[in-house]
Short mmCIF file of C-alpha atoms in Angstrom, two decimals:
data_model
loop_
_atom_site.label_atom_id
_atom_site.label_comp_id
_atom_site.label_asym_id
_atom_site.label_seq_id
_atom_site.Cartn_x
_atom_site.Cartn_y
_atom_site.Cartn_z
CA UNK A 1 -28.63 3.81 34.28
CA UNK A 2 -28.04 1.71 31.15
CA UNK A 3 -27.55 -2.00 31.58
CA UNK A 4 -23.95 -3.24 31.78
CA UNK A 5 -22.67 -6.48 30.40
CA UNK A 6 -22.71 -9.45 32.84
CA UNK A 7 -19.33 -10.02 34.19
CA UNK A 8 -17.31 -11.71 36.89
CA UNK A 9 -17.99 -9.12 39.52
CA UNK A 10 -20.92 -7.00 38.22
CA UNK A 11 -22.03 -4.28 40.52
CA UNK A 12 -25.49 -3.09 41.30
CA UNK A 13 -26.33 -2.96 45.01
CA UNK A 14 -27.61 0.50 45.73
CA UNK A 15 -25.45 2.81 47.82
CA UNK A 16 -26.48 2.91 51.36
CA UNK A 17 -27.49 -0.68 51.58
CA UNK A 18 -26.82 -2.10 55.02
CA UNK A 19 -24.57 -5.18 54.96
CA UNK A 20 -23.78 -7.26 57.97
CA UNK A 21 -20.14 -7.36 59.11
CA UNK A 22 -19.99 -11.09 58.46
CA UNK A 23 -21.18 -10.80 54.84
CA UNK A 24 -18.87 -7.85 54.18
CA UNK A 25 -15.86 -9.64 55.68
CA UNK A 26 -16.52 -12.81 53.69
CA UNK A 27 -16.64 -10.87 50.39
CA UNK A 28 -13.56 -8.66 51.16
CA UNK A 29 -11.55 -11.67 52.48
CA UNK A 30 -12.17 -13.57 49.32
CA UNK A 31 -11.19 -10.63 47.08
CA UNK A 32 -8.04 -10.11 49.03
CA UNK A 33 -7.04 -13.72 48.21
CA UNK A 34 -7.90 -13.27 44.54
CA UNK A 35 -10.91 -15.58 44.84
CA UNK A 36 -14.60 -15.56 43.96
CA UNK A 37 -16.56 -15.08 47.08
CA UNK A 38 -18.62 -18.12 48.17
CA UNK A 39 -21.40 -15.97 49.43
CA UNK A 40 -22.72 -12.31 49.32
CA UNK A 41 -22.61 -12.30 45.58
CA UNK A 42 -25.86 -10.39 45.43
CA UNK A 43 -23.93 -7.41 46.72
CA UNK A 44 -21.89 -7.49 43.47
CA UNK A 45 -24.12 -8.84 40.70
CA UNK A 46 -26.01 -6.55 38.41
CA UNK A 47 -25.54 -7.44 34.74
CA UNK A 48 -26.90 -10.79 35.59
CA UNK A 49 -30.35 -9.35 35.98
CA UNK A 50 -31.06 -10.27 32.37
CA UNK A 51 -30.82 -13.99 33.38
CA UNK A 52 -32.88 -13.84 36.61
CA UNK A 53 -36.35 -14.53 35.21
CA UNK A 54 -35.20 -17.39 33.05
CA UNK A 55 -33.09 -19.24 35.73
CA UNK A 56 -35.64 -18.62 38.43
CA UNK A 57 -38.35 -20.11 36.27
CA UNK A 58 -36.18 -23.20 35.58
CA UNK A 59 -35.41 -23.61 39.33
CA UNK A 60 -39.10 -23.48 40.07
CA UNK A 61 -39.85 -26.12 37.40
CA UNK A 62 -37.06 -28.33 38.77
CA UNK A 63 -38.47 -27.89 42.29
CA UNK A 64 -41.80 -29.05 40.94
CA UNK A 65 -40.26 -32.36 39.92
CA UNK A 66 -38.65 -31.51 36.62
CA UNK A 67 -35.05 -31.43 35.52
CA UNK A 68 -33.06 -28.83 33.55
CA UNK A 69 -29.72 -28.31 31.84
CA UNK A 70 -27.81 -25.15 31.10
CA UNK A 71 -24.51 -24.45 29.38
CA UNK A 72 -22.70 -21.24 30.32
CA UNK A 73 -19.99 -19.84 27.95
CA UNK A 74 -17.50 -17.08 28.53
CA UNK A 75 -13.87 -16.25 28.02
CA UNK A 76 -11.51 -16.43 30.96
CA UNK A 77 -12.41 -13.76 33.38
CA UNK A 78 -15.90 -13.18 32.11
CA UNK A 79 -17.46 -14.50 35.30
CA UNK A 80 -18.47 -18.20 34.79
CA UNK A 81 -17.53 -19.23 38.28
CA UNK A 82 -19.22 -16.15 39.72
CA UNK A 83 -22.23 -16.90 37.68
CA UNK A 84 -22.36 -20.51 38.99
CA UNK A 85 -22.07 -19.30 42.69
CA UNK A 86 -24.60 -16.56 42.06
CA UNK A 87 -26.98 -19.07 40.77
CA UNK A 88 -26.13 -21.34 43.66
CA UNK A 89 -27.10 -18.65 46.13
CA UNK A 90 -30.45 -18.20 44.40
CA UNK A 91 -31.02 -22.06 44.44
CA UNK A 92 -30.28 -22.35 48.20
CA UNK A 93 -32.81 -19.63 48.92
CA UNK A 94 -35.35 -21.90 47.14
CA UNK A 95 -34.43 -24.90 49.23
CA UNK A 96 -31.95 -26.53 46.93
CA UNK A 97 -28.75 -28.34 47.77
CA UNK A 98 -25.78 -27.19 45.67
CA UNK A 99 -22.53 -28.95 44.57
CA UNK A 100 -19.86 -27.25 42.54
CA UNK A 101 -17.43 -29.64 40.87
CA UNK A 102 -14.27 -28.54 39.20
CA UNK A 103 -13.57 -30.79 36.15
CA UNK A 104 -9.95 -32.02 36.25
CA UNK A 105 -7.88 -33.93 33.93
CA UNK A 106 -6.37 -36.06 36.84
CA UNK A 107 -8.69 -35.74 39.84
CA UNK A 108 -12.15 -35.44 38.33
CA UNK A 109 -12.10 -36.68 34.73
CA UNK A 110 -15.49 -36.33 33.18
CA UNK A 111 -15.25 -39.70 31.44
CA UNK A 112 -15.30 -41.32 34.89
CA UNK A 113 -18.62 -40.19 36.35
CA UNK A 114 -17.90 -41.98 39.66
CA UNK A 115 -15.34 -39.31 40.39
CA UNK A 116 -17.80 -36.54 39.51
CA UNK A 117 -20.36 -38.04 41.81
CA UNK A 118 -17.80 -38.36 44.60
CA UNK A 119 -16.74 -34.71 44.31
CA UNK A 120 -20.43 -33.65 44.23
CA UNK A 121 -21.03 -35.33 47.63
CA UNK A 122 -17.82 -33.89 49.02
CA UNK A 123 -18.94 -30.35 47.82
CA UNK A 124 -22.59 -30.80 48.66
CA UNK A 125 -23.95 -27.72 50.51
CA UNK A 126 -27.29 -26.48 51.72
CA UNK A 127 -28.53 -23.24 53.18
CA UNK A 128 -27.88 -24.72 56.64
CA UNK A 129 -24.83 -26.83 56.08
CA UNK A 130 -21.39 -26.22 54.40
CA UNK A 131 -19.62 -29.07 52.53
CA UNK A 132 -19.97 -31.87 53.01
CA UNK A 133 -23.66 -31.71 53.81
CA UNK A 134 -24.16 -35.44 52.88
CA UNK A 135 -24.45 -36.78 56.40
CA UNK A 136 -26.88 -34.07 57.67
CA UNK A 137 -29.03 -34.68 54.48
CA UNK A 138 -29.07 -38.50 55.09
CA UNK A 139 -29.82 -38.01 58.81
CA UNK A 140 -32.62 -35.61 57.92
CA UNK A 141 -34.01 -38.27 55.57
CA UNK A 142 -34.15 -40.86 58.28
CA UNK A 143 -35.82 -38.38 60.68
CA UNK A 144 -38.43 -37.82 57.97
CA UNK A 145 -38.96 -41.50 57.51
CA UNK A 146 -39.43 -42.02 61.23
CA UNK A 147 -41.97 -39.12 61.37
CA UNK A 148 -43.85 -40.65 58.43
CA UNK A 149 -43.93 -44.06 60.01
CA UNK A 150 -45.20 -42.72 63.38
CA UNK A 151 -47.86 -40.56 61.40
CA UNK A 152 -48.94 -43.83 59.71
CA UNK A 153 -49.58 -45.37 63.08
CA UNK A 154 -46.33 -47.42 63.67
CA UNK A 155 -45.72 -48.31 67.31
CA UNK A 156 -42.43 -47.50 68.93
CA UNK A 157 -41.57 -51.19 69.21
CA UNK A 158 -41.87 -51.65 65.51
CA UNK A 159 -40.48 -48.36 64.42
CA UNK A 160 -37.37 -49.78 62.87
CA UNK A 161 -39.22 -52.29 60.74
CA UNK A 162 -41.64 -49.52 59.57
CA UNK A 163 -38.75 -47.20 58.73
CA UNK A 164 -36.98 -50.13 56.73
CA UNK A 165 -40.13 -50.65 54.73
CA UNK A 166 -40.54 -46.97 53.97
CA UNK A 167 -36.87 -46.91 52.87
CA UNK A 168 -37.46 -49.81 50.43
CA UNK A 169 -40.66 -48.18 49.15
CA UNK A 170 -39.08 -44.76 48.63
CA UNK A 171 -36.02 -46.19 46.82
CA UNK A 172 -37.76 -48.86 44.85
CA UNK A 173 -37.00 -47.27 41.53
CA UNK A 174 -33.52 -46.43 42.45
CA UNK A 175 -32.82 -50.00 43.67
CA UNK A 176 -33.51 -51.44 40.30
CA UNK A 177 -30.54 -49.63 38.83
CA UNK A 178 -28.37 -49.17 41.94
CA UNK A 179 -29.28 -51.71 44.66
CA UNK A 180 -26.11 -50.92 46.57
CA UNK A 181 -27.51 -47.37 47.32
CA UNK A 182 -30.45 -48.61 49.36
CA UNK A 183 -28.32 -51.36 50.89
CA UNK A 184 -25.75 -48.78 52.04
CA UNK A 185 -28.49 -46.62 53.61
CA UNK A 186 -29.84 -49.66 55.48
CA UNK A 187 -26.32 -50.47 56.71
CA UNK A 188 -25.70 -46.94 57.78
CA UNK A 189 -28.93 -46.81 59.76
CA UNK A 190 -28.25 -50.23 61.28
CA UNK A 191 -24.74 -49.12 62.45
CA UNK A 192 -26.07 -45.98 64.01
CA UNK A 193 -28.72 -48.00 65.91
CA UNK A 194 -25.84 -50.21 67.16
CA UNK A 195 -23.83 -47.18 68.27
CA UNK A 196 -21.10 -48.31 65.77
CA UNK A 197 -19.93 -44.85 64.63
CA UNK A 198 -16.86 -46.22 62.75
CA UNK A 199 -18.94 -48.49 60.53
CA UNK A 200 -21.56 -45.88 60.00
CA UNK A 201 -19.06 -43.30 58.81
CA UNK A 202 -17.39 -45.80 56.65
CA UNK A 203 -20.64 -46.90 54.94
CA UNK A 204 -21.62 -43.23 54.48
CA UNK A 205 -18.29 -42.68 52.77
CA UNK A 206 -18.88 -45.55 50.48
CA UNK A 207 -22.34 -44.18 49.74
CA UNK A 208 -20.64 -40.95 48.79
CA UNK A 209 -18.41 -42.71 46.24
CA UNK A 210 -15.29 -43.04 48.35
CA UNK A 211 -13.23 -45.96 46.87
CA UNK A 212 -11.03 -46.60 49.96
CA UNK A 213 -13.54 -48.12 52.49
CA UNK A 214 -12.68 -51.04 54.81
CA UNK A 215 -13.93 -54.38 53.57
CA UNK A 216 -15.40 -55.11 57.10
CA UNK A 217 -17.64 -52.03 56.82
CA UNK A 218 -18.86 -53.02 53.39
CA UNK A 219 -19.67 -56.54 54.49
CA UNK A 220 -21.62 -55.22 57.53
CA UNK A 221 -23.76 -53.11 55.15
CA UNK A 222 -24.03 -55.87 52.59
CA UNK A 223 -22.39 -54.02 49.75
CA UNK A 224 -19.42 -55.05 47.58
CA UNK A 225 -16.93 -53.43 45.36
CA UNK A 226 -16.58 -49.79 44.51
CA UNK A 227 -18.76 -47.37 42.64
CA UNK A 228 -18.12 -47.32 38.88
CA UNK A 229 -19.01 -45.06 35.97
CA UNK A 230 -22.32 -46.58 35.31
CA UNK A 231 -23.34 -47.01 38.91
CA UNK A 232 -22.83 -43.37 39.57
CA UNK A 233 -25.86 -42.46 37.64
CA UNK A 234 -28.01 -44.68 39.82
CA UNK A 235 -26.36 -43.23 42.88
CA UNK A 236 -27.13 -39.74 41.63
CA UNK A 237 -30.80 -40.80 41.30
CA UNK A 238 -30.75 -42.06 44.94
CA UNK A 239 -29.20 -38.80 46.17
CA UNK A 240 -31.93 -36.80 44.47
CA UNK A 241 -34.65 -39.04 46.11
CA UNK A 242 -32.97 -38.58 49.52
CA UNK A 243 -32.77 -34.79 49.05
CA UNK A 244 -36.43 -34.55 47.95
CA UNK A 245 -37.80 -36.64 50.85
CA UNK A 246 -35.65 -34.69 53.33
CA UNK A 247 -37.30 -31.47 52.43
CA UNK A 248 -35.00 -30.13 49.76
CA UNK A 249 -36.28 -28.77 46.37
CA UNK A 250 -33.58 -30.50 44.39
CA UNK A 251 -29.94 -30.37 43.53
CA UNK A 252 -28.03 -27.68 41.49
CA UNK A 253 -24.97 -29.49 40.21
CA UNK A 254 -22.26 -27.34 38.54
CA UNK A 255 -19.51 -28.83 36.40
CA UNK A 256 -17.08 -25.93 36.20
CA UNK A 257 -14.21 -25.60 33.65
CA UNK A 258 -15.23 -28.40 31.28
CA UNK A 259 -12.86 -26.79 28.75
CA UNK A 260 -10.09 -28.83 30.46
CA UNK A 261 -11.38 -31.69 28.33
CA UNK A 262 -9.50 -30.13 25.40
CA UNK A 263 -6.22 -30.95 27.13
CA UNK A 264 -6.66 -34.67 27.73
CA UNK A 265 -5.70 -37.58 25.44
CA UNK A 266 -7.99 -37.96 22.42
CA UNK A 267 -9.44 -41.26 23.56
CA UNK A 268 -10.26 -39.87 27.11
CA UNK A 269 -11.64 -36.71 25.50
CA UNK A 270 -13.99 -38.69 23.30
CA UNK A 271 -15.19 -40.77 26.28
CA UNK A 272 -15.74 -37.55 28.33
CA UNK A 273 -17.72 -35.87 25.60
CA UNK A 274 -19.86 -38.91 25.17
CA UNK A 275 -20.34 -39.07 29.00
CA UNK A 276 -21.53 -35.44 28.83
CA UNK A 277 -23.93 -36.17 25.98
CA UNK A 278 -25.22 -39.15 27.99
CA UNK A 279 -25.69 -37.04 31.13
CA UNK A 280 -27.58 -34.37 29.16
CA UNK A 281 -29.82 -36.83 27.54
CA UNK A 282 -30.59 -38.41 30.92
CA UNK A 283 -31.51 -35.05 32.31
CA UNK A 284 -33.89 -34.42 29.42
CA UNK A 285 -35.43 -37.87 29.61
CA UNK A 286 -36.68 -37.17 33.10
CA UNK A 287 -34.49 -39.80 34.82
CA UNK A 288 -33.27 -37.18 37.37
CA UNK A 289 -36.23 -35.29 38.78
CA UNK A 290 -35.02 -32.45 40.97
CA UNK A 291 -31.75 -32.05 39.10
CA UNK A 292 -30.50 -28.66 37.59
CA UNK A 293 -27.25 -29.47 35.75
CA UNK A 294 -25.08 -26.60 34.78
CA UNK A 295 -21.75 -26.73 32.86
CA UNK A 296 -19.37 -23.83 32.20
CA UNK A 297 -16.77 -23.56 29.56
CA UNK A 298 -15.01 -21.16 27.16
CA UNK A 299 -16.15 -20.44 23.52
CA UNK A 300 -13.28 -22.47 22.29
CA UNK A 301 -14.63 -25.49 24.04
CA UNK A 302 -18.12 -25.06 22.52
CA UNK A 303 -17.04 -24.04 19.05
CA UNK A 304 -13.46 -25.49 18.55
CA UNK A 305 -12.46 -28.83 16.97
CA UNK A 306 -11.11 -30.25 20.26
CA UNK A 307 -14.31 -29.63 22.19
CA UNK A 308 -18.06 -30.05 21.60
CA UNK A 309 -17.76 -29.99 17.84
CA UNK A 310 -15.76 -33.25 18.00
CA UNK A 311 -18.91 -35.12 18.90
CA UNK A 312 -21.72 -34.22 16.50
CA UNK A 313 -24.70 -35.36 18.66
CA UNK A 314 -23.38 -33.27 21.58
CA UNK A 315 -22.84 -30.22 19.26
CA UNK A 316 -26.41 -30.56 18.05
CA UNK A 317 -27.82 -30.61 21.63
CA UNK A 318 -25.82 -27.43 22.57
CA UNK A 319 -26.30 -25.41 19.39
CA UNK A 320 -27.27 -21.86 20.07
CA UNK A 321 -27.43 -18.80 17.86
CA UNK A 322 -25.04 -16.03 19.01
CA UNK A 323 -24.94 -14.28 15.67
CA UNK A 324 -27.08 -11.35 16.88
CA UNK A 325 -26.23 -8.52 19.22
CA UNK A 326 -25.60 -9.86 22.77
CA UNK A 327 -28.29 -7.58 24.11
CA UNK A 328 -30.80 -9.92 22.46
CA UNK A 329 -29.37 -13.19 23.65
CA UNK A 330 -32.08 -15.60 24.61
CA UNK A 331 -31.67 -16.46 28.46
CA UNK A 332 -33.98 -19.52 27.99
CA UNK A 333 -31.70 -21.03 25.38
CA UNK A 334 -29.56 -24.04 26.30
CA UNK A 335 -26.43 -21.83 26.25
CA UNK A 336 -25.94 -18.57 28.00
CA UNK A 337 -23.17 -16.08 26.89
CA UNK A 338 -21.41 -14.01 29.39
CA UNK A 339 -19.92 -10.93 27.67
CA UNK A 340 -16.36 -9.90 28.64
CA UNK A 341 -15.62 -7.16 31.16
CA UNK A 342 -15.34 -3.55 29.89
CA UNK A 343 -13.36 -0.85 31.45
CA UNK A 344 -16.36 1.15 32.56
CA UNK A 345 -17.73 -1.81 34.43
CA UNK A 346 -14.35 -2.43 36.00
CA UNK A 347 -14.21 1.10 37.23
CA UNK A 348 -17.75 0.85 38.56
CA UNK A 349 -16.85 -2.44 40.30
CA UNK A 350 -13.82 -0.80 42.03
CA UNK A 351 -15.97 1.97 43.41
CA UNK A 352 -18.54 -0.61 44.69
CA UNK A 353 -15.83 -2.63 46.40
CA UNK A 354 -14.22 0.54 47.88
CA UNK A 355 -17.58 1.49 49.38
CA UNK A 356 -18.25 -1.91 50.62
CA UNK A 357 -14.81 -2.02 52.26
CA UNK A 358 -15.35 1.42 53.77
CA UNK A 359 -18.52 0.22 55.60
CA UNK A 360 -16.26 -1.80 57.99
CA UNK A 361 -13.29 0.42 58.12
CA UNK A 362 -12.18 2.44 61.16
CA UNK A 363 -12.37 5.72 59.13
CA UNK A 364 -14.91 5.32 56.16
CA UNK A 365 -14.52 8.80 54.98
CA UNK A 366 -10.71 8.52 54.72
CA UNK A 367 -10.96 5.26 52.69
CA UNK A 368 -13.47 7.02 50.17
CA UNK A 369 -11.47 10.21 49.90
CA UNK A 370 -7.96 8.70 49.59
CA UNK A 371 -9.09 5.94 47.21
CA UNK A 372 -11.39 8.45 45.31
CA UNK A 373 -13.09 7.61 42.10
CA UNK A 374 -10.21 8.99 40.01
CA UNK A 375 -7.67 6.78 41.75
CA UNK A 376 -9.92 3.59 41.43
CA UNK A 377 -10.09 4.35 37.77
CA UNK A 378 -6.37 4.82 37.44
CA UNK A 379 -5.76 1.54 39.07
CA UNK A 380 -8.22 -0.15 36.80
CA UNK A 381 -6.38 1.35 33.73
CA UNK A 382 -3.00 0.26 35.17
CA UNK A 383 -3.97 -3.33 35.87
CA UNK A 384 -5.60 -3.60 32.45
CA UNK A 385 -2.50 -2.27 30.93
CA UNK A 386 -0.30 -4.83 32.72
CA UNK A 387 -2.44 -7.46 31.15
CA UNK A 388 -2.03 -6.19 27.65
CA UNK A 389 -5.14 -4.15 27.69
CA UNK A 390 -7.29 -7.32 28.12
CA UNK A 391 -9.76 -5.86 30.57
CA UNK A 392 -11.87 -9.00 30.32
CA UNK A 393 -9.37 -10.91 32.37
CA UNK A 394 -8.47 -8.11 34.73
CA UNK A 395 -11.15 -8.27 37.42
CA UNK A 396 -9.57 -10.86 39.73
CA UNK A 397 -6.16 -9.24 39.81
CA UNK A 398 -7.53 -5.75 39.94
CA UNK A 399 -9.67 -6.53 43.00
CA UNK A 400 -6.88 -8.36 44.70
CA UNK A 401 -4.54 -5.30 44.29
CA UNK A 402 -7.32 -2.80 45.17
CA UNK A 403 -8.20 -4.57 48.41
CA UNK A 404 -4.88 -6.10 49.53
CA UNK A 405 -2.42 -3.47 48.35
CA UNK A 406 -4.43 -0.28 48.55
CA UNK A 407 -7.49 -0.33 50.80
CA UNK A 408 -5.94 -2.47 53.54
CA UNK A 409 -3.01 0.08 53.77
CA UNK A 410 -5.24 3.14 53.80
CA UNK A 411 -7.29 1.56 56.62
CA UNK A 412 -4.24 0.67 58.72
CA UNK A 413 -1.86 3.47 58.10
CA UNK A 414 -3.10 7.07 58.53
CA UNK A 415 -0.33 8.57 56.45
CA UNK A 416 -0.56 6.15 53.49
CA UNK A 417 -1.29 7.85 50.19
CA UNK A 418 -1.46 5.32 47.26
CA UNK A 419 -0.52 7.96 44.71
CA UNK A 420 2.77 8.70 46.50
CA UNK A 421 3.50 5.44 48.42
CA UNK A 422 2.36 2.71 46.10
CA UNK A 423 3.71 1.36 42.89
CA UNK A 424 1.75 -1.29 41.00
CA UNK A 425 3.82 -4.43 40.44
CA UNK A 426 2.60 -7.54 38.73
CA UNK A 427 4.60 -10.74 39.18
CA UNK A 428 4.11 -13.70 36.86
CA UNK A 429 3.82 -16.01 39.84
CA UNK A 430 0.67 -14.27 41.02
CA UNK A 431 -1.18 -14.65 37.78
CA UNK A 432 -3.53 -17.37 36.55
CA UNK A 433 -2.79 -19.22 33.31
CA UNK A 434 -5.18 -17.03 31.45
CA UNK A 435 -3.73 -13.82 32.96
CA UNK A 436 -0.15 -14.95 32.05
CA UNK A 437 -1.24 -15.63 28.45
CA UNK A 438 -2.14 -12.05 27.88
CA UNK A 439 0.16 -10.32 30.31
CA UNK A 440 2.69 -7.86 28.92
CA UNK A 441 5.39 -9.04 31.28
CA UNK A 442 7.96 -8.46 32.60
CA UNK A 443 6.50 -5.09 33.75
CA UNK A 444 8.84 -2.59 35.37
CA UNK A 445 7.30 -1.04 38.58
CA UNK A 446 5.60 2.18 37.65
CA UNK A 447 6.03 5.28 39.83
CA UNK A 448 2.22 5.74 39.61
CA UNK A 449 -0.76 4.22 37.89
CA UNK A 450 -0.59 7.06 35.33
CA UNK A 451 2.83 5.78 34.12
CA UNK A 452 1.47 2.40 32.97
CA UNK A 453 1.27 2.39 29.16
CA UNK A 454 -2.09 1.07 27.92
CA UNK A 455 -3.16 -0.69 24.72
CA UNK A 456 -6.81 0.06 24.69
#
């Protein structure tokens, strides 16, 4: 089979693969909501194989004490969020912690790195713990310190002092730039030792960048004020040190949808672009051992006048040649290009999801026969037509319709026939901004998928 372009929901898992009910349910439930699954992405990803060797090599280098940066570019619907979560699953299997942060004009502005750090700790996840995994990670770190202290010969009566000394030694470099990080850890540990859960939780929240922490808790830990833009870089260093010493390979930090920077005021946009430039430089300087930083954005962000090109030093750092055929894109380059979805891969995707759904249905054969390959293809054509023939942005809506409107009904109603009993309707309220932009709406309900006019 020839290789298909990478896409939001590429398909490759061989037929007949056994999938646990929990994994299947998680994937199907997410698609029914019109969302990218948080797990089980290996069941859907195939065009991404071209990137596997490069990103795995970079993850291994980061795990060995290095750091890496990657920029992912693609149009809306081309699979940037899917790629990030697929990469996150690979990272977790290598022992990494993962944090996916949605850049937002109001809640997570990039020119205020303290908000990015706070969202990262809120979204921190590991193979064993879902967000927020900050507390389990910190607790595991203290357990490791205690084990190291005992292994070095510390007596039980002096264990606390030995742990405190190890804490200072391990965070000596971090403390030079962010003394509050080590102080907060000491305060957290002391509060736990005194069975003061309220203070411990409050101090840990402050360590995670939370600005609204009681003054009494901060006084107890010996810290003052709130985390700011510059202090966030020091706290990120501290978090990486804690992750490393608690047995993790590093941190994969994803800054998703950085193209939103194009919509902010010019002064805030310039600050954000400079913050991104600074962060990239710090990664390459070796300040953040164990960090794999990934950003995602649209081609307009990387190439347009309101994005990266607005700051020449940043544009130089991200410059990548995409003038050749996409088949020969260099996956080791600073930027990765995700080609848009094609109708052929959309059809293949539909068949894969149908088969995955059938694995857990009450009558798998009925699901496969009623939603046969021809119908799956017809629905793909119809949804693409409703979106002005822009197949590249169709996968999310297509899968939502296929699972929620068609497969669920086939599974629950023995006499349901989608060709006779289902009419595709697309309402503007169920579309994302990108889908609304290309949609040929209003669309009159069609009697069948075959009646939808296409502009292909």
